[in-house]
Amino acid sequence: MAAIPPGIRLLVSFNRDQWYRALTFILTFLLYTSFHLSRKPISIVKSELHKNCSSVSELETMASSGGGQQPSLQSLHTDVDCSWKPFDKRNYKQLLGAMDYSFLCAYAVGMYLSGIIGERLPIRLYLTFGMLTSGLFTCLFGLGYIYNIHSLGFYVFVQVCNGLVQTTGWPSVVTCISNWFGKGRRGLIMGLWNSHTSVGNILGSLIAGYWVSSNWGMSFIVPGIVIAAMGVVCFFFLIEHPNDLKSIHAQNSSPTTSVPAKCWNGVNGQTEMYLQYKDKTQSYDTELLLPRDSVCVPVQPVVVVKRESEPSAISFMGALRIPGVIEFSLCLLFAKLVSYTFLFWLPLYITKAAHLDAKKAGDLSTLFDVGGIVGGILAGVISDKLGKRATTCAVMLLLSAPTLYGFSMISEFGLGPTIGMLLVCGGLVNGPYSLITTAVSADLGTHKSLKGNARALSTVTAIIDGTGSVGAALGPLLAGLLSAGGWDQVFYMLMTADFFALLFLLRLVTKELSSSKSRPISTVELKEH
């Protein structure tokens, strides 16, 4: 007999629950990857629109000084395709910042409602609806290029609608992944899982960059199709909770004996139930006790005790009263302000500082997300080991402020230093952001003060991420306004935001450091799970 291959031996070593857990991990990872993939194109297309408009201004200046050159100007205008309205004005930074602001404001407002709604609806259907509609609005933005739509109101409307429907994603996937994975090593698991944010940004940059110079409409249409297709996958395969599988296993585990029921009129006119057993696999000893054809056995009356009703979903104010929710929410407001400013403005900054075209700047900006993957995993591992979430975030925030200043200085000295600083900045900026939105949110959503009420996770996650999204809306808007006076002002704003994020964690850091219990979460909380 041939030996079993090592790969097959590895596969059969996992039980059914482990396979379902792996399926949920991978599926939710891919689902939220598609969300971020569909958000990234606007930052890539933004730098291309600015380059075109600048070229037009130069050509107009040459034409006006030379005189009699209007026909050649028209031909050059057509070749370069620079006249895209309404983003071809001198205040293009403010207009593009308003585009970001419209999406992120709608996202921030919608997030508070999304958690409350998601707590009361099936996650699978809620998430599927959000992904399909998000794919629709992302494609609509790209169709504006194909159908030559130049109305600012159209693009703002699409951005607002897309921001609202994208709020269905984060509370749903965090609730789902938390249902399947306990508190043990939650920081590590969530850190690995949360890399979907950076992976989505990287893929979105590469996809958008492929079409940005030739047909920027496809930079939106392709990601829109991807997120809609993943919505269909979500509908067919997402399992919200391990308990949802019990009904499937109960249906599949049919007994070997057939158990038909018969009724006869009993004493005093009451109906008595009997079960008629016919077992074709009866042993010899059983056949001596039971007749060969059938036997009727009376069924004993069963008293059904209705268990206590499930706890109701937590209210908004009840979630705010959970210790640590307000502090982490305000910290995330400023941490996400920094992260989303990089998300929406980094490619344009690189085109100015490193003098690269839109495609190369978009590709280079993915290194920030690569650093974010490493930073998120490190933050999770360290916080698991120390058992101190707030302290881990505070240290990374403290280091990120001078790193941002160094990036603003070094990025002007060439490509090599820019690459190194992008990786370091990505890790320090996205590390706290990743930890708060995943492991910290899951910890607070299952806090001991809830007394086992599991119907708070989605609401707590939405409150924390919704507050952070307010900062995500303010960051790109402020960057658009401040960049007109120089990029140094943008970096000063980012460093100030890091300082405030650190400030809101000081009480929790002091409490963690003064606590006598310093055992790791992975060993303490495993006993509770």
Coordinates of C-alpha atoms in Angstrom, one line a residue:
M1 CA 0.0 0.0 0.0
A2 CA 1.4 3.4 -1.0
A3 CA 2.1 6.0 1.6
I4 CA -0.4 8.9 2.0
P5 CA 1.0 12.1 0.6
P6 CA 1.9 14.7 3.3
G7 CA -0.5 17.2 1.8
I8 CA -3.5 14.9 2.1
R9 CA -2.4 14.0 5.6
L10 CA -2.3 17.6 6.5
L11 CA -5.8 18.2 5.1
V12 CA -7.5 15.4 6.9
S13 CA -5.9 16.5 10.2
F14 CA -8.3 19.4 10.4
N15 CA -11.8 18.8 11.7
R16 CA -15.0 20.1 10.3
D17 CA -15.2 23.2 12.6
Q18 CA -11.7 24.2 11.7
W19 CA -12.5 24.1 8.0
Y20 CA -15.6 26.2 8.5
R21 CA -13.5 28.7 10.5
A22 CA -10.9 28.8 7.8
L23 CA -13.6 29.4 5.2
T24 CA -15.0 32.3 7.2
F25 CA -11.6 33.9 7.7
I26 CA -10.7 33.7 4.0
L27 CA -14.2 34.8 2.8
T28 CA -14.6 37.8 5.1
F29 CA -11.0 38.7 4.2
L30 CA -11.8 38.8 0.5
L31 CA -15.1 40.5 1.0
Y32 CA -13.6 43.5 2.8
T33 CA -10.6 43.5 0.4
S34 CA -13.1 44.3 -2.3
F35 CA -14.6 47.2 -0.3
H36 CA -11.2 48.9 -0.1
L37 CA -10.4 48.0 -3.7
S38 CA -13.4 50.0 -4.8
R39 CA -12.4 53.0 -2.7
K40 CA -8.9 53.4 -4.0
P41 CA -9.4 54.5 -7.7
I42 CA -10.4 58.1 -6.8
S43 CA -6.9 58.8 -5.3
I44 CA -5.2 57.4 -8.5
V45 CA -7.4 59.2 -10.9
K46 CA -7.1 62.5 -8.9
S47 CA -3.4 62.9 -9.8
E48 CA -4.1 62.2 -13.5
L49 CA -6.8 64.9 -13.6
H50 CA -4.4 67.4 -12.1
K51 CA -1.6 66.6 -14.5
N52 CA -4.0 67.1 -17.5
C53 CA -5.3 70.4 -16.2
S54 CA -1.8 71.7 -15.7
S55 CA -0.8 70.8 -19.2
V56 CA -3.8 72.7 -20.6
S57 CA -2.8 75.9 -18.6
E58 CA 0.7 75.8 -20.0
L59 CA -0.6 75.3 -23.6
E60 CA -3.1 78.2 -23.2
T61 CA -0.3 80.5 -22.0
M62 CA 1.9 79.6 -25.0
A63 CA -1.0 80.2 -27.3
S64 CA -1.9 83.6 -25.9
S65 CA 1.7 84.8 -26.0
G66 CA 2.3 83.6 -29.6
G67 CA -0.9 84.8 -31.1
G68 CA -2.7 83.2 -34.0
Q69 CA -2.1 79.7 -32.7
Q70 CA -5.7 78.9 -31.8
P71 CA -6.1 76.0 -34.3
S72 CA -2.9 74.2 -33.1
L73 CA -4.1 74.7 -29.5
Q74 CA -7.3 72.9 -30.3
S75 CA -5.5 70.0 -31.8
L76 CA -3.1 69.7 -28.8
H77 CA -6.1 70.0 -26.5
T78 CA -7.7 67.0 -28.2
D79 CA -4.6 64.9 -28.2
V80 CA -3.8 65.4 -24.5
D81 CA -7.5 65.1 -23.4
C82 CA -7.0 67.7 -20.7
S83 CA -10.3 69.5 -20.6
W84 CA -12.3 67.3 -18.2
K85 CA -14.8 69.4 -16.3
P86 CA -15.6 70.3 -13.6
F87 CA -12.1 69.4 -12.2
D88 CA -10.1 71.6 -14.6
K89 CA -10.3 74.8 -12.6
R90 CA -7.6 76.5 -10.5
N91 CA -9.3 75.3 -7.3
Y92 CA -9.0 71.7 -8.4
K93 CA -7.6 70.7 -5.0
Q94 CA -10.6 72.0 -3.2
L95 CA -13.0 70.3 -5.6
L96 CA -11.2 67.0 -5.3
G97 CA -11.1 67.4 -1.5
A98 CA -14.9 68.0 -1.6
M99 CA -15.3 64.7 -3.6
D100 CA -13.5 62.9 -0.8
Y101 CA -15.4 64.8 1.8
S102 CA -18.8 63.9 0.3
F103 CA -18.0 60.2 0.4
L104 CA -16.4 60.2 3.9
C105 CA -19.1 62.3 5.5
A106 CA -21.8 60.0 4.2
Y107 CA -19.8 57.1 5.4
A108 CA -19.3 58.6 8.9
V109 CA -23.0 59.4 9.3
G110 CA -24.2 56.1 7.9
M111 CA -21.8 54.1 10.1
Y112 CA -23.6 55.0 13.3
L113 CA -26.9 53.8 11.8
S114 CA -25.4 50.7 10.1
G115 CA -24.3 49.0 13.3
I116 CA -27.8 49.4 14.8
I117 CA -29.5 48.1 11.7
G118 CA -27.0 45.3 11.2
E119 CA -27.6 44.1 14.8
R120 CA -31.2 43.5 13.9
L121 CA -30.9 42.0 10.3
P122 CA -29.3 38.8 8.9
I123 CA -25.7 39.7 8.3
R124 CA -25.4 37.8 5.1
L125 CA -28.3 39.5 3.4
Y126 CA -27.4 42.9 4.8
L127 CA -23.8 42.6 3.5
T128 CA -24.9 41.2 0.2
F129 CA -27.2 44.2 -0.4
G130 CA -24.4 46.6 0.5
M131 CA -21.9 45.1 -1.8
L132 CA -24.2 44.9 -4.8
T133 CA -25.3 48.6 -4.4
S134 CA -21.7 49.7 -3.8
G135 CA -20.7 48.0 -7.0
L136 CA -23.5 49.9 -8.8
F137 CA -22.4 53.3 -7.6
T138 CA -18.7 52.7 -8.2
C139 CA -19.5 51.7 -11.8
L140 CA -21.7 54.8 -12.1
F141 CA -18.7 57.1 -11.3
G142 CA -16.7 55.5 -14.1
L143 CA -19.6 55.7 -16.5
G144 CA -19.4 59.5 -16.1
Y145 CA -16.2 59.3 -18.2
I146 CA -17.7 57.0 -20.8
Y147 CA -20.8 59.1 -21.2
N148 CA -19.0 62.4 -21.0
I149 CA -20.8 63.6 -17.8
H150 CA -19.4 66.9 -16.5
S151 CA -21.9 67.7 -13.7
L152 CA -20.3 68.1 -10.3
G153 CA -23.7 67.3 -8.7
F154 CA -23.7 63.9 -10.4
Y155 CA -20.3 62.9 -9.0
V156 CA -21.1 64.2 -5.5
F157 CA -24.4 62.3 -5.5
V158 CA -22.7 59.1 -6.5
Q159 CA -20.0 59.5 -3.8
V160 CA -22.6 60.2 -1.1
C161 CA -24.7 57.1 -2.1
N162 CA -21.6 55.0 -2.3
G163 CA -20.4 56.2 1.1
L164 CA -23.8 55.2 2.7
V165 CA -24.0 51.7 1.3
Q166 CA -20.3 51.0 2.1
T167 CA -21.1 51.3 5.8
T168 CA -22.7 47.8 5.6
G169 CA -19.3 46.2 5.3
W170 CA -17.2 46.8 8.4
P171 CA -19.7 46.1 11.2
S172 CA -20.9 42.9 9.4
V173 CA -17.5 41.4 8.7
V174 CA -16.1 42.2 12.2
T175 CA -19.2 40.7 13.8
C176 CA -18.9 37.6 11.7
I177 CA -15.2 37.0 12.3
S178 CA -15.6 37.6 16.0
N179 CA -18.4 35.0 16.2
W180 CA -16.0 32.4 14.8
F181 CA -12.8 33.3 16.7
G182 CA -12.6 33.6 20.5
K183 CA -10.6 36.0 22.6
G184 CA -7.4 33.9 22.6
R185 CA -4.8 35.5 20.4
R186 CA -7.4 37.8 19.0
G187 CA -4.7 40.5 18.3
L188 CA -2.7 38.2 16.1
I189 CA -5.7 36.8 14.2
M190 CA -7.3 40.2 13.8
G191 CA -3.9 41.7 12.7
L192 CA -3.5 39.1 10.0
W193 CA -7.1 39.4 9.0
N194 CA -7.1 43.2 8.9
S195 CA -4.4 43.2 6.3
H196 CA -7.3 43.0 3.8
T197 CA -7.4 46.8 4.1
S198 CA -3.9 47.2 2.7
V199 CA -4.3 44.4 0.2
G200 CA -7.4 46.1 -1.1
N201 CA -5.6 49.4 -1.4
I202 CA -2.7 47.7 -3.2
L203 CA -5.0 45.9 -5.7
G204 CA -7.1 49.0 -6.1
S205 CA -4.1 51.0 -6.9
L206 CA -2.8 48.5 -9.5
I207 CA -6.1 48.1 -11.2
A208 CA -6.9 51.8 -11.3
G209 CA -3.3 52.6 -12.4
Y210 CA -3.6 50.2 -15.3
W211 CA -6.3 52.3 -17.0
V212 CA -5.8 55.7 -15.5
S213 CA -3.8 57.2 -18.4
S214 CA -6.0 55.8 -21.2
N215 CA -9.5 55.5 -19.8
W216 CA -10.0 56.4 -16.2
G217 CA -13.6 55.3 -16.3
M218 CA -12.4 51.7 -16.3
S219 CA -10.5 52.4 -13.1
F220 CA -13.9 52.6 -11.4
I221 CA -15.9 50.1 -13.5
V222 CA -13.6 47.1 -12.9
P223 CA -13.5 47.5 -9.1
G224 CA -17.2 48.0 -9.1
I225 CA -17.7 44.7 -10.9
V226 CA -15.4 43.0 -8.5
I227 CA -17.2 44.1 -5.4
A228 CA -20.6 43.2 -6.9
A229 CA -19.3 39.8 -7.8
M230 CA -18.0 39.3 -4.2
G231 CA -21.5 40.3 -3.0
V232 CA -22.9 37.3 -4.9
V233 CA -20.3 35.0 -3.3
C234 CA -21.2 36.4 0.1
F235 CA -24.9 35.5 -0.5
F236 CA -24.1 31.9 -1.3
F237 CA -21.3 31.1 1.1
L238 CA -21.1 33.4 4.2
I239 CA -21.9 31.6 7.5
E240 CA -22.7 34.2 10.2
H241 CA -22.3 32.1 13.3
P242 CA -21.2 28.5 14.2
N243 CA -24.7 27.9 15.6
D244 CA -26.2 28.4 12.1
L245 CA -24.6 25.0 11.1
K246 CA -26.5 23.1 13.7
S247 CA -29.7 23.0 11.7
I248 CA -27.8 21.7 8.7
H249 CA -26.2 18.9 10.6
A250 CA -29.5 18.0 12.3
Q251 CA -31.1 17.6 8.8
N252 CA -28.3 15.6 7.4
S253 CA -28.0 13.2 10.4
S254 CA -31.0 11.0 9.6
P255 CA -31.6 8.0 11.9
T256 CA -31.2 4.5 10.7
T257 CA -34.7 3.6 11.9
S258 CA -37.8 4.8 10.3
V259 CA -40.2 6.3 12.8
P260 CA -43.7 6.8 11.4
A261 CA -46.4 7.8 13.9
K262 CA -49.9 6.4 14.2
C263 CA -52.8 7.5 16.4
W264 CA -55.7 5.6 18.0
N265 CA -58.5 6.8 20.1
G266 CA -57.6 6.0 23.7
V267 CA -59.5 6.0 27.0
N268 CA -62.0 8.8 27.5
G269 CA -61.7 9.8 23.9
Q270 CA -58.2 11.1 24.2
T271 CA -55.7 10.6 21.4
E272 CA -52.7 8.4 22.1
M273 CA -49.6 8.6 20.0
Y274 CA -47.6 5.5 19.1
L275 CA -44.3 5.2 17.2
Q276 CA -44.1 2.2 14.8
Y277 CA -40.5 0.9 14.6
K278 CA -39.3 -1.1 11.7
D279 CA -35.6 -1.8 11.9
K280 CA -34.1 -3.8 9.0
T281 CA -30.8 -4.1 10.8
Q282 CA -32.1 -5.7 14.0
S283 CA -29.7 -8.0 15.8
Y284 CA -30.6 -11.6 16.6
D285 CA -31.2 -10.7 20.3
T286 CA -33.5 -7.9 19.3
E287 CA -35.6 -10.2 17.1
L288 CA -36.2 -12.4 20.0
L289 CA -37.8 -9.5 21.9
L290 CA -39.7 -7.8 19.1
P291 CA -42.1 -9.2 16.5
R292 CA -40.7 -9.5 13.0
D293 CA -43.3 -7.2 11.4
S294 CA -43.7 -4.2 13.7
V295 CA -44.4 -3.0 17.1
C296 CA -46.3 0.0 18.5
V297 CA -44.6 1.7 21.4
P298 CA -46.5 4.5 23.3
V299 CA -44.8 7.8 23.3
Q300 CA -44.3 9.4 26.7
P301 CA -45.6 13.0 27.1
V302 CA -42.8 15.5 26.8
V303 CA -42.8 18.8 28.6
V304 CA -41.2 21.6 26.5
V305 CA -39.6 24.3 28.6
K306 CA -39.2 27.5 26.8
R307 CA -35.8 28.9 27.4
E308 CA -35.2 32.4 28.3
S309 CA -35.5 34.8 25.4
E310 CA -32.4 36.0 23.7
P311 CA -31.0 39.3 25.0
S312 CA -32.1 42.3 23.0
A313 CA -29.7 44.3 20.9
I314 CA -27.9 46.9 22.9
S315 CA -28.9 50.6 22.5
F316 CA -26.6 53.3 21.2
M317 CA -26.2 54.9 24.7
G318 CA -25.7 51.5 26.3
A319 CA -22.8 50.9 24.0
L320 CA -21.3 54.2 24.8
R321 CA -21.3 53.3 28.5
I322 CA -19.0 50.3 28.0
P323 CA -15.7 51.3 29.5
G324 CA -13.1 52.3 26.9
V325 CA -15.5 52.9 24.0
I326 CA -15.4 56.7 24.1
E327 CA -11.6 56.9 24.5
F328 CA -10.8 54.5 21.7
S329 CA -13.4 56.1 19.5
L330 CA -11.9 59.6 19.9
C331 CA -8.4 58.1 19.4
L332 CA -9.5 56.5 16.2
L333 CA -10.9 59.8 15.0
F334 CA -7.4 61.3 14.8
A335 CA -5.6 58.0 13.8
K336 CA -8.0 57.5 10.9
L337 CA -7.6 61.1 9.9
V338 CA -3.9 60.5 9.3
S339 CA -4.5 57.1 7.6
Y340 CA -7.1 58.3 5.2
T341 CA -5.2 61.5 4.3
F342 CA -2.4 59.2 3.1
L343 CA -5.0 57.0 1.3
F344 CA -6.5 59.8 -0.7
W345 CA -3.6 62.2 -1.2
L346 CA -0.4 60.2 -1.1
P347 CA -0.2 59.5 -4.9
L348 CA -0.7 63.2 -5.7
Y349 CA 2.0 64.1 -3.1
I350 CA 4.4 61.6 -4.7
T351 CA 3.9 63.1 -8.2
K352 CA 5.0 66.5 -6.7
A353 CA 7.8 65.4 -4.4
A354 CA 9.3 62.6 -6.5
H355 CA 8.3 64.1 -10.0
L356 CA 6.7 60.8 -11.1
D357 CA 3.7 60.2 -13.4
A358 CA 0.3 59.1 -12.1
K359 CA 0.8 55.4 -12.7
K360 CA 4.3 55.2 -11.1
A361 CA 3.1 57.3 -8.2
G362 CA 0.1 55.0 -7.7
D363 CA 2.4 51.9 -7.7
L364 CA 4.8 53.5 -5.3
S365 CA 2.0 54.5 -2.9
T366 CA 1.3 50.8 -2.4
L367 CA 4.4 50.5 -0.3
F368 CA 2.6 52.5 2.4
D369 CA 0.0 49.7 2.5
V370 CA 2.7 47.0 2.6
G371 CA 4.1 48.7 5.7
G372 CA 0.5 48.8 7.1
I373 CA 0.2 45.0 6.8
V374 CA 3.4 44.5 8.8
G375 CA 2.4 47.2 11.3
G376 CA -1.1 45.7 11.9
I377 CA 0.3 42.3 12.6
L378 CA 3.0 43.5 14.9
A379 CA 0.5 45.6 16.9
G380 CA -1.7 42.5 17.3
V381 CA 1.2 40.2 18.4
I382 CA 2.6 42.8 20.8
S383 CA -0.8 43.6 22.4
D384 CA -1.5 39.9 22.8
K385 CA 1.8 39.3 24.4
L386 CA 1.6 42.2 26.8
G387 CA -2.1 42.2 27.3
K388 CA -2.1 46.0 26.9
R389 CA -4.0 47.3 23.8
A390 CA -4.0 51.0 24.7
T391 CA -0.3 51.0 25.5
T392 CA 0.6 49.3 22.3
C393 CA -1.3 51.9 20.3
A394 CA 0.2 54.8 22.3
V395 CA 3.8 53.7 21.7
M396 CA 3.2 53.4 17.9
L397 CA 1.4 56.8 17.8
L398 CA 4.3 58.4 19.7
L399 CA 6.8 57.0 17.2
S400 CA 4.7 57.9 14.1
A401 CA 4.8 61.7 14.7
P402 CA 8.5 62.2 14.2
T403 CA 8.4 59.6 11.4
L404 CA 5.9 61.7 9.5
Y405 CA 8.2 64.8 9.8
G406 CA 11.1 62.7 8.6
F407 CA 9.1 61.5 5.6
S408 CA 8.2 65.1 4.6
M409 CA 12.0 65.9 4.6
I410 CA 13.5 62.7 3.1
S411 CA 10.9 62.2 0.3
E412 CA 12.6 65.1 -1.6
F413 CA 16.0 63.4 -1.7
G414 CA 15.2 60.6 -4.2
L415 CA 13.4 57.4 -4.7
G416 CA 15.4 55.1 -2.3
P417 CA 14.8 57.1 0.9
T418 CA 11.1 57.6 -0.1
I419 CA 10.6 53.8 -0.3
G420 CA 12.1 53.2 3.1
M421 CA 10.1 56.0 4.8
L422 CA 6.8 54.8 3.1
L423 CA 7.2 51.4 4.7
V424 CA 8.0 52.7 8.1
C425 CA 5.2 55.3 8.0
G426 CA 2.7 52.7 6.8
G427 CA 3.5 50.4 9.7
L428 CA 3.4 53.1 12.4
V429 CA 0.3 54.9 11.1
N430 CA -1.8 51.8 10.2
G431 CA -0.8 49.7 13.3
P432 CA -2.9 51.6 15.9
Y433 CA -5.7 52.1 13.3
S434 CA -5.8 48.3 12.6
L435 CA -5.7 47.3 16.2
I436 CA -8.5 49.6 17.4
T437 CA -10.9 48.7 14.5
T438 CA -10.4 45.0 15.0
A439 CA -9.2 43.5 18.2
V440 CA -10.1 46.4 20.5
S441 CA -13.6 46.7 18.9
A442 CA -14.1 42.9 19.4
D443 CA -12.9 43.1 23.0
L444 CA -15.2 46.0 23.9
G445 CA -18.1 44.4 22.0
T446 CA -17.8 41.3 24.3
H447 CA -16.9 43.2 27.4
K448 CA -17.7 41.6 30.8
S449 CA -20.0 44.4 31.7
L450 CA -22.4 43.1 29.0
K451 CA -22.9 39.9 31.0
G452 CA -22.8 37.6 28.0
N453 CA -25.0 39.7 25.7
A454 CA -23.4 39.0 22.3
R455 CA -25.7 41.4 20.5
A456 CA -23.5 44.4 21.1
L457 CA -20.6 43.7 18.8
S458 CA -21.9 45.3 15.7
T459 CA -23.1 48.4 17.4
V460 CA -19.8 48.9 19.3
T461 CA -17.8 48.4 16.1
A462 CA -20.0 50.9 14.3
I463 CA -19.6 53.5 17.0
I464 CA -15.8 53.2 17.0
D465 CA -15.4 53.1 13.3
G466 CA -18.1 55.7 12.7
T467 CA -16.3 58.2 15.0
G468 CA -13.0 57.3 13.2
S469 CA -14.7 58.0 9.9
V470 CA -15.4 61.6 11.0
G471 CA -11.7 62.0 11.1
A472 CA -11.4 60.2 7.8
A473 CA -13.7 62.8 6.3
L474 CA -11.9 65.8 7.8
G475 CA -8.4 64.6 6.9
P476 CA -8.6 64.7 3.1
L477 CA -10.7 67.9 3.3
L478 CA -8.1 69.7 5.4
A479 CA -5.3 68.3 3.2
G480 CA -7.0 69.8 0.1
L481 CA -7.2 73.2 1.8
L482 CA -3.8 73.2 3.4
S483 CA -1.8 71.9 0.4
A484 CA -2.5 75.1 -1.4
G485 CA -0.1 76.8 1.0
G486 CA 2.5 74.0 0.8
W487 CA 2.7 70.3 1.7
D488 CA 4.6 71.1 4.9
Q489 CA 1.3 72.4 6.4
V490 CA -0.4 69.1 5.6
F491 CA 2.3 67.2 7.5
Y492 CA 2.1 69.5 10.5
M493 CA -1.6 68.8 10.6
L494 CA -1.0 65.1 10.5
M495 CA 1.5 65.3 13.4
T496 CA -0.9 67.3 15.5
A497 CA -3.6 64.7 14.8
D498 CA -1.2 62.0 16.1
F499 CA -0.7 64.0 19.3
F500 CA -4.4 64.3 20.0
A501 CA -4.9 60.5 19.3
L502 CA -2.2 59.8 21.9
L503 CA -3.8 62.3 24.3
F504 CA -7.1 60.5 24.4
L505 CA -5.4 57.2 25.3
L506 CA -3.5 58.5 28.3
R507 CA -6.1 57.5 30.9
L508 CA -6.3 53.9 29.6
V509 CA -2.5 53.7 29.3
T510 CA -2.2 54.8 32.9
K511 CA -4.8 52.3 34.0
E512 CA -3.0 49.4 32.1
L513 CA 0.4 50.3 33.5
S514 CA -0.8 50.6 37.0
S515 CA -2.8 47.3 36.9
S516 CA -1.3 44.6 39.0
K517 CA -2.6 41.9 36.5
S518 CA -0.1 41.9 33.6
R519 CA -0.8 38.4 32.3
P520 CA -1.2 38.1 28.5
I521 CA -4.7 38.1 27.1
S522 CA -4.0 34.9 25.2
T523 CA -3.5 33.0 28.5
V524 CA -6.1 34.7 30.7
E525 CA -9.0 35.0 28.3
L526 CA -8.7 31.6 26.8
K527 CA -10.0 30.2 30.1
E528 CA -13.1 32.3 29.7
H529 CA -13.9 31.3 26.1

